[in-house]
Coordinates of C-alpha atoms in Angstrom, one line a residue:
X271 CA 93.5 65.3 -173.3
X272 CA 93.5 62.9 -176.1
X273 CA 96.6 62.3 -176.1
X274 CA 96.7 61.4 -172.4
X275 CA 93.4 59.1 -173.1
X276 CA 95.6 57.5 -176.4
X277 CA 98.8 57.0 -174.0
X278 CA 96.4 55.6 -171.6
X279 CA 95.3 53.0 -174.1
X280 CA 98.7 52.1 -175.5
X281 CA 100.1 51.0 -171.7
X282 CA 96.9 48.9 -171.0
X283 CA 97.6 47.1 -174.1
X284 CA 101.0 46.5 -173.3
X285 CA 99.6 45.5 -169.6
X286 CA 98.0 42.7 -171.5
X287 CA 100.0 41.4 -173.8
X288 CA 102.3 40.8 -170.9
X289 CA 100.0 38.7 -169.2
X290 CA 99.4 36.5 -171.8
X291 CA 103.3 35.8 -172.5
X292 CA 103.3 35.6 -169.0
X293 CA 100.0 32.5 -169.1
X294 CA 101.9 31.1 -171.9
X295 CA 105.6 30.6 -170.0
X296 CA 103.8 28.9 -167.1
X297 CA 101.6 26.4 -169.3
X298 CA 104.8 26.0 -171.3
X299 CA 106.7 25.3 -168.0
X300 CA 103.9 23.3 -167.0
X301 CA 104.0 21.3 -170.4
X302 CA 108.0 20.9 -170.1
X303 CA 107.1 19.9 -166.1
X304 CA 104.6 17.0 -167.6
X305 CA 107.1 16.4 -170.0
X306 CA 109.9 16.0 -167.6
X307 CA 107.3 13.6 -165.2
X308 CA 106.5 11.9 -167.7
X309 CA 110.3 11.0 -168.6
X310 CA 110.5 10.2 -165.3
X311 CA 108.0 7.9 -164.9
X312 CA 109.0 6.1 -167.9
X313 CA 112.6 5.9 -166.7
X314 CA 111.1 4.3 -163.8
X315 CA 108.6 2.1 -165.3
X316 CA 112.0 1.0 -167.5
X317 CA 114.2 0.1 -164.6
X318 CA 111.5 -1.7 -162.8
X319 CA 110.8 -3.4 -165.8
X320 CA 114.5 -4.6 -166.3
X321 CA 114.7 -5.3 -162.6
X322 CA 111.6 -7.6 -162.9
X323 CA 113.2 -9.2 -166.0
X324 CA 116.9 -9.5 -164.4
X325 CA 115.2 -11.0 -161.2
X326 CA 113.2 -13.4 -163.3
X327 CA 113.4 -16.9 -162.8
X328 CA 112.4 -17.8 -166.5
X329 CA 114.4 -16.9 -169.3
X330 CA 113.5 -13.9 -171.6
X331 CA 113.4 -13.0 -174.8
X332 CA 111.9 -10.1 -176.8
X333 CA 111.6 -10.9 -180.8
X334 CA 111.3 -8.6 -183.6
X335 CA 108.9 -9.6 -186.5
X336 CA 111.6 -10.9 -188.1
X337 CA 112.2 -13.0 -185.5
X338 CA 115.4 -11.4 -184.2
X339 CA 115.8 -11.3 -180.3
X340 CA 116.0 -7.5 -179.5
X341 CA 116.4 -8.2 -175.8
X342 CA 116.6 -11.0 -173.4
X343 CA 117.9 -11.4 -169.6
X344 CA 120.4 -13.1 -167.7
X345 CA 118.3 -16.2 -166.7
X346 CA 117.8 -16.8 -170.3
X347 CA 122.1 -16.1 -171.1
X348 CA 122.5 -18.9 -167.6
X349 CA 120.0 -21.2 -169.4
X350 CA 121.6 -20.9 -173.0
X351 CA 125.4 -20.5 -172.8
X352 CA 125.5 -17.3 -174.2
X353 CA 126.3 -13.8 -173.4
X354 CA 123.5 -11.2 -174.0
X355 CA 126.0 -9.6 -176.3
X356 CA 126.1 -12.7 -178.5
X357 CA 122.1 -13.2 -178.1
X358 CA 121.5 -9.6 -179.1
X359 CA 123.0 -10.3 -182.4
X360 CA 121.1 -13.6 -183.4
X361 CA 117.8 -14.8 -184.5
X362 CA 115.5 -17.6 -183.2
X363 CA 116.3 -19.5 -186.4
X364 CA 120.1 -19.3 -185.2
X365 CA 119.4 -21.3 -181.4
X366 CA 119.9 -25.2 -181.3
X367 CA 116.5 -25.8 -180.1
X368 CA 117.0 -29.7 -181.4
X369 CA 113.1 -28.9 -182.9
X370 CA 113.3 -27.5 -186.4
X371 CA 114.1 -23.8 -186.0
X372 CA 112.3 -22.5 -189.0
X373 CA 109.2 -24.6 -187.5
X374 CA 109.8 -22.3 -184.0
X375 CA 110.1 -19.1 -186.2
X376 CA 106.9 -20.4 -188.2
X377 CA 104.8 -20.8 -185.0
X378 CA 106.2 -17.6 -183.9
X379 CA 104.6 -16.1 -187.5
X380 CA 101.7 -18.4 -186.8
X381 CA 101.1 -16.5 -183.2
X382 CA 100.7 -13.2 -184.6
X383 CA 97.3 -14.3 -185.5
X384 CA 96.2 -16.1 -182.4
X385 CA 97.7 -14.0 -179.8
X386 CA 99.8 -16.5 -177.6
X387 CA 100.6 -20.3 -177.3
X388 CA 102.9 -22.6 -175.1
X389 CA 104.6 -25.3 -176.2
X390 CA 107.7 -27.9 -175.1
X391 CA 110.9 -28.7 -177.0
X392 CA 114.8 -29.2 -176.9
X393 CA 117.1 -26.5 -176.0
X394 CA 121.3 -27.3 -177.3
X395 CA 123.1 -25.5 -174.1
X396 CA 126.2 -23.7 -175.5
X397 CA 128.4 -26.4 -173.9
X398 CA 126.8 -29.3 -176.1
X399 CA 124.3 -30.4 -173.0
X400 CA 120.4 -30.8 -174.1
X401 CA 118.0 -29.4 -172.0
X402 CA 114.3 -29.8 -171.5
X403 CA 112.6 -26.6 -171.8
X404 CA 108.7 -24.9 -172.1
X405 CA 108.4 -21.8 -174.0
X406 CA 105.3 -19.3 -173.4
X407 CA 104.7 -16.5 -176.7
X408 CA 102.6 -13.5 -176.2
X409 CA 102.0 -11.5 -179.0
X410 CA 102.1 -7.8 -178.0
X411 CA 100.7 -5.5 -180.8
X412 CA 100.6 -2.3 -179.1
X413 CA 104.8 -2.5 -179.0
X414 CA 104.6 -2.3 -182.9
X415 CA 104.5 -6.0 -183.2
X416 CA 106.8 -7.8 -181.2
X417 CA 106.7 -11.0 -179.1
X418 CA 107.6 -11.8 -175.6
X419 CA 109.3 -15.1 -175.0
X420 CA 109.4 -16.6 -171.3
X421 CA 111.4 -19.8 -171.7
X422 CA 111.8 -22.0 -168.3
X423 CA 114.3 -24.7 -167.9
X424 CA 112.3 -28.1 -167.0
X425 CA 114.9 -30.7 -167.6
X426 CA 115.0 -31.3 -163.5
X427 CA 111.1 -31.2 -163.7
X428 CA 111.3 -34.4 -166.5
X429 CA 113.9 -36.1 -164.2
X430 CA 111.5 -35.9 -161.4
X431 CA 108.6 -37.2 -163.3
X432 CA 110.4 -39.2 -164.8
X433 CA 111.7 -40.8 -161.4
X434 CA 108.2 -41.1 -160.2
X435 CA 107.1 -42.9 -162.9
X436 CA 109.8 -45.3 -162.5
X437 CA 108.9 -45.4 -158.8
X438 CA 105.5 -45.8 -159.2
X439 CA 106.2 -48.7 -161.6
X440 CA 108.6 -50.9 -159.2
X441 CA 105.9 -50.1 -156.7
X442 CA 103.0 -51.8 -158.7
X443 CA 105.6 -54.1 -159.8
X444 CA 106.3 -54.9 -155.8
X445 CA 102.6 -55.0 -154.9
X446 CA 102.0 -57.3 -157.9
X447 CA 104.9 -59.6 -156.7
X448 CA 103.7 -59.6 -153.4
X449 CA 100.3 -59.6 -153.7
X450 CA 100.1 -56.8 -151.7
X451 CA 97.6 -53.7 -152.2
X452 CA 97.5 -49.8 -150.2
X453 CA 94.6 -48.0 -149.5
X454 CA 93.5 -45.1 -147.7
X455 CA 90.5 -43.7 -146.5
X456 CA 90.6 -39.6 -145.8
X457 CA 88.5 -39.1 -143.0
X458 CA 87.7 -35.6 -143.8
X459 CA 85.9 -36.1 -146.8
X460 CA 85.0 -39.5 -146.3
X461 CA 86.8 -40.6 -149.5
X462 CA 88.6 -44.0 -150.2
X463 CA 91.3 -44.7 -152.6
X464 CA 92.9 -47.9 -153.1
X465 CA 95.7 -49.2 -155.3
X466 CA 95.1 -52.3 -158.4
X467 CA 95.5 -55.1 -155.9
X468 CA 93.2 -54.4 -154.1
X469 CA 90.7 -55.3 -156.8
X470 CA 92.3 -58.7 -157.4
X471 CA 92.8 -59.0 -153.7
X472 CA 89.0 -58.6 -153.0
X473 CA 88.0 -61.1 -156.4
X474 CA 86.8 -57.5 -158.4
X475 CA 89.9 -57.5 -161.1
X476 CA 87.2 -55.9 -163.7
X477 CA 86.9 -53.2 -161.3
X478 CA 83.2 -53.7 -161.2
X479 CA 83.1 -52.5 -157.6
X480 CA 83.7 -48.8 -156.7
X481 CA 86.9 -47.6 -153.8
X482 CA 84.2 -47.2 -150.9
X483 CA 84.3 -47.8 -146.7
X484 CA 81.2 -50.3 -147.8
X485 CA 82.7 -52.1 -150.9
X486 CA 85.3 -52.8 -148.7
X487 CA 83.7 -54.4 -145.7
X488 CA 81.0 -55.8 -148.4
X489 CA 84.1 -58.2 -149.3
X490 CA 84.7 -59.7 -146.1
X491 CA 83.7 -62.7 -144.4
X492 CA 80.9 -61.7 -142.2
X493 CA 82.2 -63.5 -139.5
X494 CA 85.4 -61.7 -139.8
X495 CA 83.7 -58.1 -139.9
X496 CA 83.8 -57.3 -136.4
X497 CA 87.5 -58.6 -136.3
X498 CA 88.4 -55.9 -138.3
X499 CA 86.2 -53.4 -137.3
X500 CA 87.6 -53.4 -133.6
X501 CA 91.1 -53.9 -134.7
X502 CA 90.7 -50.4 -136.8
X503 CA 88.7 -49.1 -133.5
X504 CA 91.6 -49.8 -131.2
X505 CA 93.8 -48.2 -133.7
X506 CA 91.6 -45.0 -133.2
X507 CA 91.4 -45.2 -129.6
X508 CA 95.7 -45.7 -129.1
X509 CA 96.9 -43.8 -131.9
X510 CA 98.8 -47.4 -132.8
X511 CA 99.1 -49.9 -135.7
X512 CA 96.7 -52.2 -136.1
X513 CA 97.4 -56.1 -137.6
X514 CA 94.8 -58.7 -138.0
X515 CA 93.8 -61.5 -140.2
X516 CA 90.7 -61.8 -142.1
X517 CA 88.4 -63.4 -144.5
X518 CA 87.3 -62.3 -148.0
X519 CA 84.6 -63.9 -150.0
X520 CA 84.9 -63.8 -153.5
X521 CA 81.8 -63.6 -156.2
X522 CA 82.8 -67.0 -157.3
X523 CA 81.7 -67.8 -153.5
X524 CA 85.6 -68.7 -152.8
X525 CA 86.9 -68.1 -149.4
X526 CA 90.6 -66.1 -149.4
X527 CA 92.6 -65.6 -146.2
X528 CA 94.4 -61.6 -145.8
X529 CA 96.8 -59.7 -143.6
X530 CA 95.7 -56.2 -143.0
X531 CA 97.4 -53.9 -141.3
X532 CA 97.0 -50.1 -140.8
X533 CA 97.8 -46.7 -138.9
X534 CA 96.0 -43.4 -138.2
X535 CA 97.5 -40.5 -139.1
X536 CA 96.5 -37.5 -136.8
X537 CA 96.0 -33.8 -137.8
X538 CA 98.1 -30.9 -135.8
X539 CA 95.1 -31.0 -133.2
X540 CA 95.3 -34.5 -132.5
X541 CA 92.4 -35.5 -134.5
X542 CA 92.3 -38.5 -136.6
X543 CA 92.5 -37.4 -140.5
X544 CA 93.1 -39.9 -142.3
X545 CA 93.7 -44.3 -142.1
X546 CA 96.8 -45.8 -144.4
X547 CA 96.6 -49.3 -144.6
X548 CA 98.3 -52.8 -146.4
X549 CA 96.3 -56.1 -147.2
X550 CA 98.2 -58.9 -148.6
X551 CA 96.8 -62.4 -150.3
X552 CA 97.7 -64.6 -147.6
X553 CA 95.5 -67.8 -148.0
X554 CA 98.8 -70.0 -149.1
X555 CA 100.3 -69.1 -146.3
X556 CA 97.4 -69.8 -144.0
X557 CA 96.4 -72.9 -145.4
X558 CA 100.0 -74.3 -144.4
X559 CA 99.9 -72.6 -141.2
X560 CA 96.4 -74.5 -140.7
X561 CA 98.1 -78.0 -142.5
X562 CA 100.6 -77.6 -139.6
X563 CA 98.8 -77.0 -136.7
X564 CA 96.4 -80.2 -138.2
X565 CA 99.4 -82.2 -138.7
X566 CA 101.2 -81.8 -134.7
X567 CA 98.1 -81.9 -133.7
X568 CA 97.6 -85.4 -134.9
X569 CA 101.3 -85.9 -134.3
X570 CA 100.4 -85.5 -130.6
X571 CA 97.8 -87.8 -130.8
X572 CA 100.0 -90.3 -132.3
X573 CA 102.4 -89.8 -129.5
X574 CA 99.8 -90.8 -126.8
X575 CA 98.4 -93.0 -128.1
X576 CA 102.5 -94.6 -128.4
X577 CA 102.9 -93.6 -124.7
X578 CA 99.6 -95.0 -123.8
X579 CA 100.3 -98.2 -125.8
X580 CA 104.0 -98.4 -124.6
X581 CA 103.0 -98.0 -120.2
X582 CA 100.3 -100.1 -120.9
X583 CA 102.5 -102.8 -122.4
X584 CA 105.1 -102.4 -119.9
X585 CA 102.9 -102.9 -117.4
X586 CA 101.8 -106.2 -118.5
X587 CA 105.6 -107.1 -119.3
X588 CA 106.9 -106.0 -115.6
X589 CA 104.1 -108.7 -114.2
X590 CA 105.8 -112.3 -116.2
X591 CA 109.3 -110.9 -115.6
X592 CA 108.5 -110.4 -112.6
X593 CA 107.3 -114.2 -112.0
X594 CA 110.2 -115.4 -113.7
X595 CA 113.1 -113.4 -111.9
X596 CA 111.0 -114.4 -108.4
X597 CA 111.3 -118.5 -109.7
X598 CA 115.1 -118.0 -111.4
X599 CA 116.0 -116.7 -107.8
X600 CA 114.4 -119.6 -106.4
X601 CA 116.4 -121.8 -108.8
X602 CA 119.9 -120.2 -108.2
X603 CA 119.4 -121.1 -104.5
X604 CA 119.0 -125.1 -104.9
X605 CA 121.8 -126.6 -104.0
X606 CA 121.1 -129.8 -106.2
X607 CA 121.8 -128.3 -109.6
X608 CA 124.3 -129.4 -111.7
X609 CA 127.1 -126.7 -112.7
X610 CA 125.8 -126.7 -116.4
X611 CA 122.1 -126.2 -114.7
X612 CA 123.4 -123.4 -112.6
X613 CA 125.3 -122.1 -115.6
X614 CA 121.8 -122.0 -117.6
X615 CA 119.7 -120.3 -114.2
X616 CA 122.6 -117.4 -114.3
X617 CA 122.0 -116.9 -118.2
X618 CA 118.0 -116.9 -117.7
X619 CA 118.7 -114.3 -114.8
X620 CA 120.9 -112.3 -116.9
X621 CA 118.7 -111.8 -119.7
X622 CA 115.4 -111.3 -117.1
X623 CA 117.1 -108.6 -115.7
X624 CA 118.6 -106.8 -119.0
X625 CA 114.7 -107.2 -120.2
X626 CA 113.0 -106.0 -117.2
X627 CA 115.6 -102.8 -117.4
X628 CA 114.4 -102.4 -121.1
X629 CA 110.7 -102.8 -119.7
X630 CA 111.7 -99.7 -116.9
X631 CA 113.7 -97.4 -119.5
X632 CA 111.0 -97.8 -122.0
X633 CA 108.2 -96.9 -119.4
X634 CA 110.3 -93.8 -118.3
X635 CA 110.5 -92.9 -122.3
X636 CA 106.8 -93.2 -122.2
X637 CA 106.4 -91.3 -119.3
X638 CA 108.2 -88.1 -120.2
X639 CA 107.1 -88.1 -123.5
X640 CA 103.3 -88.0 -122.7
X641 CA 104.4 -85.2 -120.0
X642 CA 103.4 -87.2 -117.0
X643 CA 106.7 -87.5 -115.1
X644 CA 106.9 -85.0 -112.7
X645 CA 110.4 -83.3 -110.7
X646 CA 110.9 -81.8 -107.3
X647 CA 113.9 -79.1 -106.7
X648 CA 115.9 -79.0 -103.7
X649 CA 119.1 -78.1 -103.0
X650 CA 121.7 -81.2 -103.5
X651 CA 124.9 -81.6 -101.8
X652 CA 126.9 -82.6 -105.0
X653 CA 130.0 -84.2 -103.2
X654 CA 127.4 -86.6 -101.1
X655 CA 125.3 -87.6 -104.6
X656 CA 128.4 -88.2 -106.4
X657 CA 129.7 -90.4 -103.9
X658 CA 126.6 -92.4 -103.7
X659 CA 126.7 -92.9 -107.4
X660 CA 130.1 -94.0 -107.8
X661 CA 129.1 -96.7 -105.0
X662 CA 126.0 -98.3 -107.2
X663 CA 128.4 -98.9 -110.0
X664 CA 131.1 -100.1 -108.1
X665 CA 130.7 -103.7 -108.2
X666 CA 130.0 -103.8 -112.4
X667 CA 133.5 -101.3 -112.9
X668 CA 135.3 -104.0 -110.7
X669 CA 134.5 -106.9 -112.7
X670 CA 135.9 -105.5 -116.0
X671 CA 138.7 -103.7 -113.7
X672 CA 137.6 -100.1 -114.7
X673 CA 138.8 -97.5 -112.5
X674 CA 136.8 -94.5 -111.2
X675 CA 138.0 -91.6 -109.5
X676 CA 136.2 -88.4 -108.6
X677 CA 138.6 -84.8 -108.9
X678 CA 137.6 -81.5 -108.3
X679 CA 135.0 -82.3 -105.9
X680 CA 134.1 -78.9 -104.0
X681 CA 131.3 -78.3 -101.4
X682 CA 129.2 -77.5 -104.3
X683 CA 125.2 -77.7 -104.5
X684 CA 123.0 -77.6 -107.3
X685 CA 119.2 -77.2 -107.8
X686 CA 117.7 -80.3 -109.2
X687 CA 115.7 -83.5 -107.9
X688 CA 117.5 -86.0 -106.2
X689 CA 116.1 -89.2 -107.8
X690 CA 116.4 -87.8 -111.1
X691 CA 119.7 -86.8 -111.4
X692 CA 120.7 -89.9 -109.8
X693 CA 118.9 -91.8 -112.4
X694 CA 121.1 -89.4 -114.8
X695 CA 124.8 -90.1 -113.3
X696 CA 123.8 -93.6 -112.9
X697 CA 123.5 -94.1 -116.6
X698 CA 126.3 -91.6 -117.6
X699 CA 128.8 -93.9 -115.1
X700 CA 127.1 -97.3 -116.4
X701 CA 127.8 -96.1 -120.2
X702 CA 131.6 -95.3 -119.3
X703 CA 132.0 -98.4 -117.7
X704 CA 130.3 -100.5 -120.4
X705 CA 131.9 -98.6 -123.8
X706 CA 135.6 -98.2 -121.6
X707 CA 138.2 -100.1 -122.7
X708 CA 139.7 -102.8 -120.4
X709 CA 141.3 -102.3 -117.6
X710 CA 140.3 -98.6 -118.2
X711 CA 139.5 -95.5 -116.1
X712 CA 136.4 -93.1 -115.7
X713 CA 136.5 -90.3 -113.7
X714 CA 134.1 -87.6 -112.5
X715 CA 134.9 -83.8 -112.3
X716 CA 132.9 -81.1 -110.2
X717 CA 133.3 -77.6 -111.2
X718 CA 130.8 -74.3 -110.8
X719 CA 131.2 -71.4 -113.1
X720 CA 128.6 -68.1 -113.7
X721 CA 125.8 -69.9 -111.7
X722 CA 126.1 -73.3 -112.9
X723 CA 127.6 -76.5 -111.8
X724 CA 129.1 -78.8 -114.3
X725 CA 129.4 -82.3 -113.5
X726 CA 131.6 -84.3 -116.4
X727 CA 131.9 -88.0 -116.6
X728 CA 135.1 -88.8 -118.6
X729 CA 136.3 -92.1 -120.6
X730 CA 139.2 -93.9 -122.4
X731 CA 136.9 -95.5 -124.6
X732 CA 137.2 -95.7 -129.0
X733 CA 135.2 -92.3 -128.9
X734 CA 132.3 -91.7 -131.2
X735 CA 132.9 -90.9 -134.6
X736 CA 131.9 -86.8 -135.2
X737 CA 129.4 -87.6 -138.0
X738 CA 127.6 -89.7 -135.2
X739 CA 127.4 -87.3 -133.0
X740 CA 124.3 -85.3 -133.4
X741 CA 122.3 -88.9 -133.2
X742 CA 123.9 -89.5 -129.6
X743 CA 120.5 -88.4 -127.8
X744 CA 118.1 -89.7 -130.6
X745 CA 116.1 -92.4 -128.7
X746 CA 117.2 -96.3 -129.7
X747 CA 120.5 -95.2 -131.5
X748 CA 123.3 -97.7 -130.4
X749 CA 125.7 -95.9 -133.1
X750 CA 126.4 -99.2 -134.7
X751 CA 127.4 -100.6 -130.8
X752 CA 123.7 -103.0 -131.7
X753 CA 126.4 -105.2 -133.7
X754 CA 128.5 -105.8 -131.0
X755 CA 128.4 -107.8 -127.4
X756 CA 127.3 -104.8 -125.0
X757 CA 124.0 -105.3 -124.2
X758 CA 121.9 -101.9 -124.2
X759 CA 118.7 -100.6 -125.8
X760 CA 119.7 -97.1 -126.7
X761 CA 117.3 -95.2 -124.4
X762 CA 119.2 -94.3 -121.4
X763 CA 121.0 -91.1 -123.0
X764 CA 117.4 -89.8 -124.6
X765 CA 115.8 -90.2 -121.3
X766 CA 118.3 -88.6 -119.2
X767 CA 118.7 -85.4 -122.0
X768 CA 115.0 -85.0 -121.2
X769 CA 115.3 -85.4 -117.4
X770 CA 118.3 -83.0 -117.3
X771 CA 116.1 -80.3 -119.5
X772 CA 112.9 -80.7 -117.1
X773 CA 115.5 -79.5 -114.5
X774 CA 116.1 -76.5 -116.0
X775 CA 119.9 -78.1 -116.7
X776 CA 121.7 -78.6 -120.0
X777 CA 123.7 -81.6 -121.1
X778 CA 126.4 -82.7 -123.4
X779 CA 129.2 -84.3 -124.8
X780 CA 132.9 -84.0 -126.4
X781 CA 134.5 -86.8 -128.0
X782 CA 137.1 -88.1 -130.1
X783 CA 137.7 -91.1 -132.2
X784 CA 140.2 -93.5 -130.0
X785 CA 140.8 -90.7 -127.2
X786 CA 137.5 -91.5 -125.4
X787 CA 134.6 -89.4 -124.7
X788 CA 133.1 -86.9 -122.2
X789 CA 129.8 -86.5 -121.0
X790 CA 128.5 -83.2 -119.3
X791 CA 125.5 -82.1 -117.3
X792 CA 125.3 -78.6 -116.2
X793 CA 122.7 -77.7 -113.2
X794 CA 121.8 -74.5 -111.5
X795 CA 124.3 -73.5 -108.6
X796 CA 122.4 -73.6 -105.1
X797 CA 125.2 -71.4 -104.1
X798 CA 129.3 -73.2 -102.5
X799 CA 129.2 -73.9 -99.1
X800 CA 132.8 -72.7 -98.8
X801 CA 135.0 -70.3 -100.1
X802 CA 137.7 -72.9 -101.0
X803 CA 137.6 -76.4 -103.9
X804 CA 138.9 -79.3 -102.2
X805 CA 141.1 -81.0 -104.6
X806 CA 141.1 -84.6 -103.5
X807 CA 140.6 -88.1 -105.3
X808 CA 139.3 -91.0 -104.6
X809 CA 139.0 -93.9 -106.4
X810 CA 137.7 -98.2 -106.7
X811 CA 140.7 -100.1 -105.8
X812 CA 141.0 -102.3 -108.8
X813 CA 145.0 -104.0 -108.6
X814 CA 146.5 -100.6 -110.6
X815 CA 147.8 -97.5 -110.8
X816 CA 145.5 -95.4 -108.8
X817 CA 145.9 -92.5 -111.4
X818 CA 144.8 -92.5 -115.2

């Protein structure tokens, strides 16, 4: 019975001791299983970390105390030149940071107190370039003491400043040049900035006037206010640039003339966010503009008042020569005179009549130039005109035995008035006849090309010397032909350019010294009233050969 109670005993003992091997197994297994986790979370908090690192866009270093680098990463090897084998066996003192490296290892000493700094300075690539870099130390003591670099590149980042700077300094260099100044007024918050010129522009260069909406319009003329106000309006209401002129009163009480000009810039919605605007110094500028408009201004006046003086004068001219051409006509028809008498009624005839067609060409001159003669357009059969012409001159080409002959002549017709244009061929066929050599030839040629009808008076004249040329139309210029015997007052060519041009027509001439000289005037076409030129010639008999 005992025994059986004893053996009873024993086996519950045993029963025991087995579950508390059995408690301690699983809370080892459960150690070795936090163990393991644990492991496994630091493997995985490693490889993130060197992922993060590797993807890093700043270089990396970790330093040792001593200020060896115990690890870095490949954006530090790309920024340096060196492999992460070579790194790993180096100190900071050993890298060409063009800063004093035992002042870098120093700071590095120095951070172990404070924690952390940043600071800029020269990094030698591997390859000899020098680069501009920014390095950021954090001092982590719970890693036994070691420091974490981050080291980014920012030699583009200098180059881009740098650019701007430069930019920004050729721009205030432009604006100063050109007296120009920007502003800009964000709508949003109501805010104005403006560039230096401004100041000066507005008569402020002490700056003693605050960027504002109301400084602003405070400085212009307040008769000019409203100018700008709806030009900035209209700018709103279009959505395009605006350019006016204003006034600005300085606080010496000066007035200064500007150019402004401006555009809204619109938000993704469509509404207006902010205004850009220019304003340049522009009272020089104006001042002559004004000096101009003053000065042809009076220069009209001047010319009527010569226009008025010149039909006013002619006038009273045309009313004595008239007398004295009615008595010399008189006098050429008494039979009593001796032949030296008639011989002196002939010359007082031939001057009265050269002086009365002065009197005429200068009252035409007078005319057009104070914008009082007047054309009618029609439609002019240019065959019939020409032929009419070449009949007026007839009798003055016969006496110096001067040919004329008329080639090319189609059924053409031209837009133009009839009077006028006569007036014009007239004095074209009078000058070829007068400047012609003797026993010479003129000839007129009818052609039409791209809408236009060219009508050419040709002579076998000297020809005009080139450097002459451009004073052919110039009213009064004889080209030196004052010195000579042919009479003439140098008017007929200015007044028929200016009759041509009140056409609508063009005119012209060629010439060449000792080959004679051609004189064009192109009209509008009316339109050919056939399909075919007629080539034909006709011509003044005059005792010669009938061709040139």
């Amino acid at each position: 019975m005992e025994r059986n109670l004893a053996g009873s005993d024993s086996s519950a003992e045993a029963v025991g001791r087995s579950d508390a091997l059995g408690r301690e197994n699983e809370a080892l297994r459960q150690d070795i299983g936090r163990i393991s986790t644990g492991e496994e979370t630091l493997r995985q908090s490693e490889g993130m970390y060197k992922a993060i690192l590797k993807s890093a866009m700043d270089g990396f270093w970790l330093v040792d105390t001593q200020g060896r680098i115990v690890e870095v990463n490949e954006t530090y090897c790309g920024i340096s030149g060196y492999t992460a084998e070579e790194l790993l066996s180096m100190y900071v003192s050993d890298l060409d940071l063009l800063d004093d490296p035992d002042r870098v290892a120093l700071r590095i000493g120095e951070i172990a107190e404070h924690g952390s700094a940043r600071f800029e300075t020269r990094h030698r690539h591997k390859d000899g370039r020098s680069l501009d870099i920014e390095i950021s130390i954090q001092y982590c003591s719970d890693r036994g003491g070691i420091f974490a670099c981050f080291i980014r590149d920012t030699t583009e980042l200098h180059r881009i400043q740098s650019q701007h700077l430069e930019n920004e300094k050729r721009l205030r260099m432009a604006q100063e040049y050109a007296n120009i100044g920007v502003w800009e007024w964000d709508l949003l918050s109501n805010s104005v900035y403006w560039s230096e010129r401004i100041w000066i522009i507005l008569g402020h260069p002490e700056h003693d006037i605050t960027p504002s909406r109301e400084a602003y319009f405070a400085a212009i003329h307040p008769d000019d206010r409203r100018t700008l106000i709806d030009s900035i309006s209209r700018s709103f209401e279009t959505g395009k640039p605006f350019e006016t002129e204003y006034r600005s009163v300085w606080s010496d009480g000066s007035v200064h003339w500007l150019l402004g000009n401006g555009n809204v810039v619109f938000d993704q919605e469509g509404r207006p966010a902010r205004l850009l605007g220019l304003v340049k110094e522009n009272t020089e500028r104006k001042l002559a503009e004004l000096a101009l408009v003053e000065s042809r201004e009076e220069a009209r006046r001047a010319n009527r008042a010569k226009s008025e003086f010149l039909s006013s004068m002619s006038h009273e001219l045309r009313t004595p020569m008239n007398s004295i051409l009615g008595f010399g006509q008189l006098l050429e028809m008494d039979r009593g005179l001796s032949p030296n008498q008639s011989d002196f009624v002939r010359e007082i005839m031939k001057a009265s009549r050269h002086l009365l067609e002065l009197i005429n060409e200068v009252l035409d001159l007078s005319r057009i130039e104070s914008g009082t003669t007047e054309v009618t357009i029609e439609t002019i059969d240019c065959d019939g005109l020409v032929q009419e012409c070449r009949k007026l001159v007839e009798t003055i080409a016969a006496k110096r035995g001067i040919g004329i002959s008329v080639r090319g002549r189609a059924a053409l017709a031209m837009r133009a008035d009839r009077l006028r244009l006569k007036q014009v061929i007239v004095n074209l066929l009078s000058n070829a006849i007068k400047y012609n050599s003797e026993m010479g030839f003129a000839e007129m040629r009818l052609s039409a090309s791209e809408g236009w009808v060219r009508l050419e008076v040709a002579d076998r004249g000297p020809g005009i010397p080139e450097e002459r040329m451009k004073e052919l139309f110039e009213p009064f210029s004889r080209l030196g032909a004052e010195n000579g015997t042919i009479e003439g007052a140098g008017i007929g060519l200015s007044i028929s350019k200016r009759l041509v041009e009140l056409m609508g027509g063009r005119i012209g001439a060629l010439s060449e010294r000792g080959a004679g000289s051609i004189f064009w005037v192109e009209l509008p076409e009316a339109g050919a009233h056939s399909a075919e030129a007629v080539a034909c010639s006709a011509e003044v008999p005059r005792g010669g050969s009938e061709n040139p």
